[in-house]
GROMACS .gro file of C-alpha atoms in nm:
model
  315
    1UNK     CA    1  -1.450   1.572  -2.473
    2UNK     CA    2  -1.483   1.224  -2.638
    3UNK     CA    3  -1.435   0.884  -2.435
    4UNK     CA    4  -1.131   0.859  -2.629
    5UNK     CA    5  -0.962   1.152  -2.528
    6UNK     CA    6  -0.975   1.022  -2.161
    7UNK     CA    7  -0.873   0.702  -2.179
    8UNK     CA    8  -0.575   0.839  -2.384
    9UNK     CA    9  -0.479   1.100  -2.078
   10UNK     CA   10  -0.557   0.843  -1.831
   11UNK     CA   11  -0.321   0.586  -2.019
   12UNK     CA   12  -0.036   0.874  -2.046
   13UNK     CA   13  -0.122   0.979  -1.721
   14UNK     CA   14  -0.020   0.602  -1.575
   15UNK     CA   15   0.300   0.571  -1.797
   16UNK     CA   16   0.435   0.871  -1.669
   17UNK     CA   17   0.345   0.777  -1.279
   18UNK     CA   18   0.510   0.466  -1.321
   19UNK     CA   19   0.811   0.595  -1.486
   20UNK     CA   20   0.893   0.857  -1.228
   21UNK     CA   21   0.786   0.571  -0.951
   22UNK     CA   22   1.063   0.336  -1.088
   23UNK     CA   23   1.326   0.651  -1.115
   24UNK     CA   24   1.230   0.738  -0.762
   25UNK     CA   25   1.329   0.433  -0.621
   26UNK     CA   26   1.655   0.513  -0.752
   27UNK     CA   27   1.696   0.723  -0.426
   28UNK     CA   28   1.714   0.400  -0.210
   29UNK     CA   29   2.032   0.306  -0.383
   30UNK     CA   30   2.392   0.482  -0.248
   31UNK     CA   31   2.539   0.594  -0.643
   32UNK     CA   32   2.865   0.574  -0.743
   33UNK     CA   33   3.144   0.738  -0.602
   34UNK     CA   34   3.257   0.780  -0.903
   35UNK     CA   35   3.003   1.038  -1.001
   36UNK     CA   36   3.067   1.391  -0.989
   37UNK     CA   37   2.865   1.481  -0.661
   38UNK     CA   38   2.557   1.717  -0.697
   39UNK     CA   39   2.519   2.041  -0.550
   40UNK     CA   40   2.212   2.047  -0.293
   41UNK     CA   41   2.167   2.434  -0.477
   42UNK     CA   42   2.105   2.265  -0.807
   43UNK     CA   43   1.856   2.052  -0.649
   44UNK     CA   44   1.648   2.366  -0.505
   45UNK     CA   45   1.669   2.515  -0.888
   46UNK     CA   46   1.519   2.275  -1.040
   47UNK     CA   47   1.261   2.241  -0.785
   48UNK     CA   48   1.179   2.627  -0.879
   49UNK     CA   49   1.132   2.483  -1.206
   50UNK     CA   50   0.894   2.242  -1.087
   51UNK     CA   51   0.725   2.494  -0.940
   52UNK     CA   52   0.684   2.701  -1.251
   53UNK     CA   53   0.570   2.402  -1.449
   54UNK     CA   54   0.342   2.344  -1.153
   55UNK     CA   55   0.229   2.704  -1.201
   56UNK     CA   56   0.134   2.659  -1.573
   57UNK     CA   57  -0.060   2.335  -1.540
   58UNK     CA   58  -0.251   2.490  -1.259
   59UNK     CA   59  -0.316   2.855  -1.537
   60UNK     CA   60  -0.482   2.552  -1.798
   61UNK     CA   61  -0.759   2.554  -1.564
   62UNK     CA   62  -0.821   2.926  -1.502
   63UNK     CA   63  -1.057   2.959  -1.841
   64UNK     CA   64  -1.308   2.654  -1.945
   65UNK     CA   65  -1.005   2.435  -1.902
   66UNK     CA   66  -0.761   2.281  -2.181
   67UNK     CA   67  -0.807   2.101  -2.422
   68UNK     CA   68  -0.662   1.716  -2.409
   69UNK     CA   69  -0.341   1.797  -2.606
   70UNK     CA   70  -0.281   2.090  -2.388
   71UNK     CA   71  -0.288   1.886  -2.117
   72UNK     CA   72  -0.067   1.597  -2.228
   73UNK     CA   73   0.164   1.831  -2.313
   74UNK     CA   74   0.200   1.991  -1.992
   75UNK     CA   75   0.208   1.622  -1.791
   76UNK     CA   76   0.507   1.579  -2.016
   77UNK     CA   77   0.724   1.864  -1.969
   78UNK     CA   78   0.640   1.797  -1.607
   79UNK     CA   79   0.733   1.465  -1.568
   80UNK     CA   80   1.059   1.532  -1.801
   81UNK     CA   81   1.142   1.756  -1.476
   82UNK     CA   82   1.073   1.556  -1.263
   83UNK     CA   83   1.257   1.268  -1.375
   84UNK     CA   84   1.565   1.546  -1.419
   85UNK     CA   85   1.469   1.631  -1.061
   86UNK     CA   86   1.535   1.277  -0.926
   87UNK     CA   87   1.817   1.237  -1.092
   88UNK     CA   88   2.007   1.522  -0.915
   89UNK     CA   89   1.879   1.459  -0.589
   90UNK     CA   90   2.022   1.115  -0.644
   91UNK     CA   91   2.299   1.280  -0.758
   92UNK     CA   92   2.390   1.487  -0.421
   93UNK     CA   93   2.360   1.172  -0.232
   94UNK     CA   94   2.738   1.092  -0.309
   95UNK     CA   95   2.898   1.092   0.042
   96UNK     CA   96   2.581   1.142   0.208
   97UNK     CA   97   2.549   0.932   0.549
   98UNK     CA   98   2.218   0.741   0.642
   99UNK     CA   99   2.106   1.080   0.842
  100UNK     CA  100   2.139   1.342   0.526
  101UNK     CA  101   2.046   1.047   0.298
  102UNK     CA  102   1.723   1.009   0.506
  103UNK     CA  103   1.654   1.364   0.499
  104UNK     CA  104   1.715   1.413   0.117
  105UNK     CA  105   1.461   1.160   0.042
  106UNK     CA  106   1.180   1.282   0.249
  107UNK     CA  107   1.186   1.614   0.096
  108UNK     CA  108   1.215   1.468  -0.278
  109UNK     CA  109   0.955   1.283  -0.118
  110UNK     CA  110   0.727   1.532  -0.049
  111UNK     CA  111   0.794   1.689  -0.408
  112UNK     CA  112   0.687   1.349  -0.591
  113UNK     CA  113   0.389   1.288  -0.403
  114UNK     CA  114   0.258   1.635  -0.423
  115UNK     CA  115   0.343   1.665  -0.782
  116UNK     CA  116   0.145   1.274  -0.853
  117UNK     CA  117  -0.185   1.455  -0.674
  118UNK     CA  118  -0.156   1.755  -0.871
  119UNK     CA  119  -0.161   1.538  -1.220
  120UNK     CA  120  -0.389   1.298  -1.120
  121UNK     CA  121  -0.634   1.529  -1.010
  122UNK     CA  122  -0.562   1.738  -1.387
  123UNK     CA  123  -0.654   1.421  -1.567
  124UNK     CA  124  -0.976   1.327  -1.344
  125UNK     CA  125  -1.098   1.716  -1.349
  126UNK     CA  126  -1.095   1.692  -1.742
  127UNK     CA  127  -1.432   1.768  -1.909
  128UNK     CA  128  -1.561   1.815  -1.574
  129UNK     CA  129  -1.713   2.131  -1.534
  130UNK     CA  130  -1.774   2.085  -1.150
  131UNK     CA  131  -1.644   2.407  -0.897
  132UNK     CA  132  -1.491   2.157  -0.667
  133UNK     CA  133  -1.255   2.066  -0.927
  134UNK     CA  134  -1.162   2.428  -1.047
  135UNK     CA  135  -1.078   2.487  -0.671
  136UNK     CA  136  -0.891   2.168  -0.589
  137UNK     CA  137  -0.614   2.259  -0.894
  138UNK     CA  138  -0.480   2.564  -0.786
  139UNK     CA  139  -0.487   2.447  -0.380
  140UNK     CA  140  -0.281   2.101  -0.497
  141UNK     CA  141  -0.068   2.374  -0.670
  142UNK     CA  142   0.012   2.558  -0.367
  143UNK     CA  143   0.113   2.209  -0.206
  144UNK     CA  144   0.379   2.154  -0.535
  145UNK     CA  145   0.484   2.496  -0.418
  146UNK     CA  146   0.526   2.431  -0.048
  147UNK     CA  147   0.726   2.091  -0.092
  148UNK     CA  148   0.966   2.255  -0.361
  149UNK     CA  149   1.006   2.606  -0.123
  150UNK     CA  150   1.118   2.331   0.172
  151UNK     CA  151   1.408   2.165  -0.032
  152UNK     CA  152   1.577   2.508   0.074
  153UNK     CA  153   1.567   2.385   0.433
  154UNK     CA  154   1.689   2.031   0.383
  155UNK     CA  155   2.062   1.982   0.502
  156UNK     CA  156   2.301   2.024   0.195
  157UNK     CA  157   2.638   1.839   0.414
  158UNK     CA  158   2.614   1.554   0.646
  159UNK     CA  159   2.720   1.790   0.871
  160UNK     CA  160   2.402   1.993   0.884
  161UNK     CA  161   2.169   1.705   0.865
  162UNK     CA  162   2.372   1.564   1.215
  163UNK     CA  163   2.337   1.926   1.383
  164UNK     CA  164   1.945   1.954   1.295
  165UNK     CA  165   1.872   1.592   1.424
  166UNK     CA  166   2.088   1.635   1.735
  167UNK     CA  167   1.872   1.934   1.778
  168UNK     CA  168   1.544   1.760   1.774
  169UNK     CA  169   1.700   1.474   1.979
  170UNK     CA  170   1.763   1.767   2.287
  171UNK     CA  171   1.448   1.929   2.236
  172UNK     CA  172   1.282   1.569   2.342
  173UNK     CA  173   1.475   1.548   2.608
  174UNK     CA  174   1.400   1.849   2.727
  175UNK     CA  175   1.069   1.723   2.757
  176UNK     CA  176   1.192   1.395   2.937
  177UNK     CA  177   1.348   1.622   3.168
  178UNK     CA  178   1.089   1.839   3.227
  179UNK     CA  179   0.749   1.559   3.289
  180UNK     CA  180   1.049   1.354   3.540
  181UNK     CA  181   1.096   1.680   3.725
  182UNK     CA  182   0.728   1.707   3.761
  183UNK     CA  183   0.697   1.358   3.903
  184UNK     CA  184   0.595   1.348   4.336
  185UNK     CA  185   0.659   1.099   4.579
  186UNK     CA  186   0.367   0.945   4.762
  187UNK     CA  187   0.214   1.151   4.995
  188UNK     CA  188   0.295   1.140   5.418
  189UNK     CA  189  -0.043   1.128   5.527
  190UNK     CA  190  -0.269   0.833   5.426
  191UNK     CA  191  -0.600   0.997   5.558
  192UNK     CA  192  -0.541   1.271   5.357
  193UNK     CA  193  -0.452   1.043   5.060
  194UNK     CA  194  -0.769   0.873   5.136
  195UNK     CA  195  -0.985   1.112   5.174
  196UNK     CA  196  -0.925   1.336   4.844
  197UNK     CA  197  -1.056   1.031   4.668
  198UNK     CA  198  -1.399   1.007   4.517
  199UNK     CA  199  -1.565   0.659   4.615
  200UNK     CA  200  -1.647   0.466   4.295
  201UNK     CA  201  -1.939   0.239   4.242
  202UNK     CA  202  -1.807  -0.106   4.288
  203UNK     CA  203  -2.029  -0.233   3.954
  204UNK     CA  204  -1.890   0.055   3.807
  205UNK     CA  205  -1.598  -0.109   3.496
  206UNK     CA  206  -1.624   0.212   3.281
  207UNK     CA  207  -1.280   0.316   3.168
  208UNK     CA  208  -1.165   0.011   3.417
  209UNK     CA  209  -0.830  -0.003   3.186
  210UNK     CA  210  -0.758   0.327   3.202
  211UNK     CA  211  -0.740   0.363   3.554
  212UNK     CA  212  -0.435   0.187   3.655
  213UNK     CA  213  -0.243   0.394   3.370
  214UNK     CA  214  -0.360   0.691   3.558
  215UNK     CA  215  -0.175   0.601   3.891
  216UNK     CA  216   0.134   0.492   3.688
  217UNK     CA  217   0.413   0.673   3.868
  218UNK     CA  218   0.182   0.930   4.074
  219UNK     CA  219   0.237   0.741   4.380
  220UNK     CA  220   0.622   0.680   4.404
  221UNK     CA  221   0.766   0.504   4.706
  222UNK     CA  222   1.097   0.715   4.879
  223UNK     CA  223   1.277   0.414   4.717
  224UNK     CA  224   1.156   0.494   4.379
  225UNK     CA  225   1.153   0.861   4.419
  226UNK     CA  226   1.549   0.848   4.483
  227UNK     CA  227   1.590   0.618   4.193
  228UNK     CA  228   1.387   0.893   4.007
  229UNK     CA  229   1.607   1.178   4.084
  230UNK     CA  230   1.915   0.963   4.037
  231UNK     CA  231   1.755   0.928   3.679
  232UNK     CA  232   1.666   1.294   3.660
  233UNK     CA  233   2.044   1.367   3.682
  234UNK     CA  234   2.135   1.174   3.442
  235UNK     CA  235   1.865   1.299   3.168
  236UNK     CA  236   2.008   1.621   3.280
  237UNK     CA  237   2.357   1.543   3.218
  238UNK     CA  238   2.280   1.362   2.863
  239UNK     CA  239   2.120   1.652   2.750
  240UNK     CA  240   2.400   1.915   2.838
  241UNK     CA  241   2.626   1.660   2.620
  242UNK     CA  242   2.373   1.700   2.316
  243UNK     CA  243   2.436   2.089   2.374
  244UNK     CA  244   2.795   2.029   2.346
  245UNK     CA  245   2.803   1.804   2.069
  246UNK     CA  246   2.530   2.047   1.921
  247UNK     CA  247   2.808   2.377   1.969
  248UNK     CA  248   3.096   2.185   1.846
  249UNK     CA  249   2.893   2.053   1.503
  250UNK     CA  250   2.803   2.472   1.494
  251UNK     CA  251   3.181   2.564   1.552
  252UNK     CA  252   3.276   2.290   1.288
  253UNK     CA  253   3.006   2.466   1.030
  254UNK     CA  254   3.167   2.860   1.133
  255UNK     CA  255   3.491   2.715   1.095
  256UNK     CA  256   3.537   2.458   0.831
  257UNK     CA  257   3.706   2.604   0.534
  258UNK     CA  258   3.700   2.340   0.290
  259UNK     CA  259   3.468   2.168   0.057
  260UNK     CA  260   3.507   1.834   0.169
  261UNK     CA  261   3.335   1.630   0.457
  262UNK     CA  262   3.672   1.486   0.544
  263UNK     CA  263   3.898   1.826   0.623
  264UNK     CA  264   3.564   1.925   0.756
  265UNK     CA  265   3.530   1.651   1.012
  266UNK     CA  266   3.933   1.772   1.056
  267UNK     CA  267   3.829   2.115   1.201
  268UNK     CA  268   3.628   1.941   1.461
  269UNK     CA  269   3.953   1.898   1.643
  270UNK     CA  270   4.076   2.291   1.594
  271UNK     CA  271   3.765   2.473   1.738
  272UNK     CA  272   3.911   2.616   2.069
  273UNK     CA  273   3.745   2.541   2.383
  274UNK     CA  274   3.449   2.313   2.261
  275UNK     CA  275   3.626   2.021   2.321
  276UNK     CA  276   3.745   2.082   2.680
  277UNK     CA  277   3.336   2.169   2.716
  278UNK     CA  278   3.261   1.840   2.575
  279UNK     CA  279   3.503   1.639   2.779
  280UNK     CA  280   3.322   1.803   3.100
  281UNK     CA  281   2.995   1.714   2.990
  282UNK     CA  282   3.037   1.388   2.932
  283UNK     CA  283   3.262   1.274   3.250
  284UNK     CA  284   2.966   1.467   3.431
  285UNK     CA  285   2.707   1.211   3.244
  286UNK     CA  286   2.920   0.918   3.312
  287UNK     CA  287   2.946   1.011   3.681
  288UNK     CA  288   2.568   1.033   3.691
  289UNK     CA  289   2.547   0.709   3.552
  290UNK     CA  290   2.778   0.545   3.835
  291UNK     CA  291   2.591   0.749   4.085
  292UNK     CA  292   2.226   0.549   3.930
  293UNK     CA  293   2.396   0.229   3.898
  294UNK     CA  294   2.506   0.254   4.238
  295UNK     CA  295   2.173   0.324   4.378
  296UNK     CA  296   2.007   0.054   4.164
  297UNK     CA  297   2.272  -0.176   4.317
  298UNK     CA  298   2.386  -0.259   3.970
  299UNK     CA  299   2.743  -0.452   3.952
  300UNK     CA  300   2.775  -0.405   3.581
  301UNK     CA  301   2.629  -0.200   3.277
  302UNK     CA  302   2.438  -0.439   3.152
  303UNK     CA  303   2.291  -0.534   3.497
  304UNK     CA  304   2.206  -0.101   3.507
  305UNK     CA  305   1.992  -0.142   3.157
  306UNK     CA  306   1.787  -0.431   3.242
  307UNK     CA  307   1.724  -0.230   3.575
  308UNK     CA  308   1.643   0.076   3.374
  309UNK     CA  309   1.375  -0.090   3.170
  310UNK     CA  310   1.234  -0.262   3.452
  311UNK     CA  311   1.184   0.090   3.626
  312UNK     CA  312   0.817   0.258   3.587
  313UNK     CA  313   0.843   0.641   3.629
  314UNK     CA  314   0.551   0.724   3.363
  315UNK     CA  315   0.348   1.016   3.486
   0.00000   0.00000   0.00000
């Protein structure tokens, strides 16, 4: 390996980083609607492609290791696909709202940053004849290969992406639900309240800070207990209107017939007894919320959210 060699990898190395950085910001921009949209499946092909590629950059290494025109080579077939890469992901971002948009990116995300470790580290482990580098190759291959296998989980409709983040929205409040449930009101007897208690040192400050976060909402008044449960119903009620919403967006997937986001958003309105469902849910969450601003003593919504944030039920 000559001094010359390297620089001359590192140099290619750098133009093709920054030319797939610049098309990559591409994916921050909506593109004409003009365009003929992009399948998501022709996305996931070519990042089977870029997995191959990955694949045979990673087999240079499995002898003594290439040779510097070997390896220049391969960075540019794989940055050629990669630039092809970003261009159809950018491509099936016609229509897509902010929540598939977001979750298109991400994944190409993942795929580009992967991809910049794996030739990075291809350039800096050549001429080296160090184990540790050997090794690293093929495990930065496996991440090229995880980041391309999950572009066959990201949301191909705007539908999908909606129905997947609705789902992670319920499952945390689920877990709202479940740590307000487990919240006690203050206990009847003071002597035995007292008397649980270990006496602390009065010079003792150690973890001084953390101490009033511990009692945070462990104590709560029968005033701020029946706020709490007030509150509790209404968590409960908000999430049985995710599950609705959740079930109709499922329906709407089961159901839709047609290509288009439009006649599919159309079918929303045909799929038998979700909406009745919905309409239940929600009257039951806006009840709940009456029922709370009533016991806040609230005269108006507004008045009910400046309440809300003033209330400390952290357990």
């Amino acid at each position: 390996m000559s001094k010359q060699e390297k620089e001359r990898l590192n140099q290619t190395l750098v133009l093709h980083l920054n030319t797939i950085h610049e098309t990559f910001q591409v994916l921050d921009q909506s593109p004409p609607s003009s365009l003929d949209k992009v399948s998501w499946d022709d996305v996931v092909k070519m990042g089977e492609q870029l997995y191959k590629q990955a694949t045979t950059v990673g087999m240079l290494w499995s002898g003594e290791g290439p040779d510097a025109k070997s390896l220049e080579e391969s960075m540019g077939a794989y940055s050629n696909l990669l630039q092809g890469f970003l261009l159809l992901s950018h491509g099936s971002m016609i229509g897509a709202g902010t929540t598939l948009s977001s979750c298109i990116h991400a994944s190409v995300k993942q795929v580009i940053d992967s991809s910049f470790m794996l030739l990075k580290e291809s350039v800096a482990s050549y001429g080296n004849s160090s184990k540790a580098h050997k090794l690293s190759i093929p495990q930065i291959v496996g991440t090229v290969w995880e980041a391309c296998s999950a572009l066959k989980k990201t949301p191909g409709t705007n539908i999908t992406a909606i129905g997947r983040a609705m789902t992670q929205i319920a499952v945390s409040v689920k877990d709202v639900h479940r740590e307000m449930k487990e919240l006690k009101p203050a206990s009847s007897n003071p002597s035995n309240e007292t008397s649980d208690k270990v006496p602390k040192p009065e010079n003792d400050t150690h973890d001084s800070d953390n101490s009033s976060d511990e009692e945070l909402g462990s104590d709560l008044s029968p005033e701020e207990m029946k706020v709490t449960e007030l509150a509790i119903d209404v968590v409960s009620e908000t999430l049985s209107t995710i599950k609705e919403t959740i079930r109709s967006i499922t329906g709407l997937l089961k159901n839709a017939q047609t290509p288009t986001e439009n006649n599919q958003m159309v079918e929303l309105e045909s799929i038998k007894g979700s909406s009745d469902a919905f309409v239940h849910a929600s009257n039951g969450l806006m009840s709940s919320l009456r029922q709370l601003e009533s016991g806040l003593g609230c005269s108006s919504d507004d008045e009910l959210a400046s309440e809300m944030k003033n209330l400390d039920v952290d357990g």
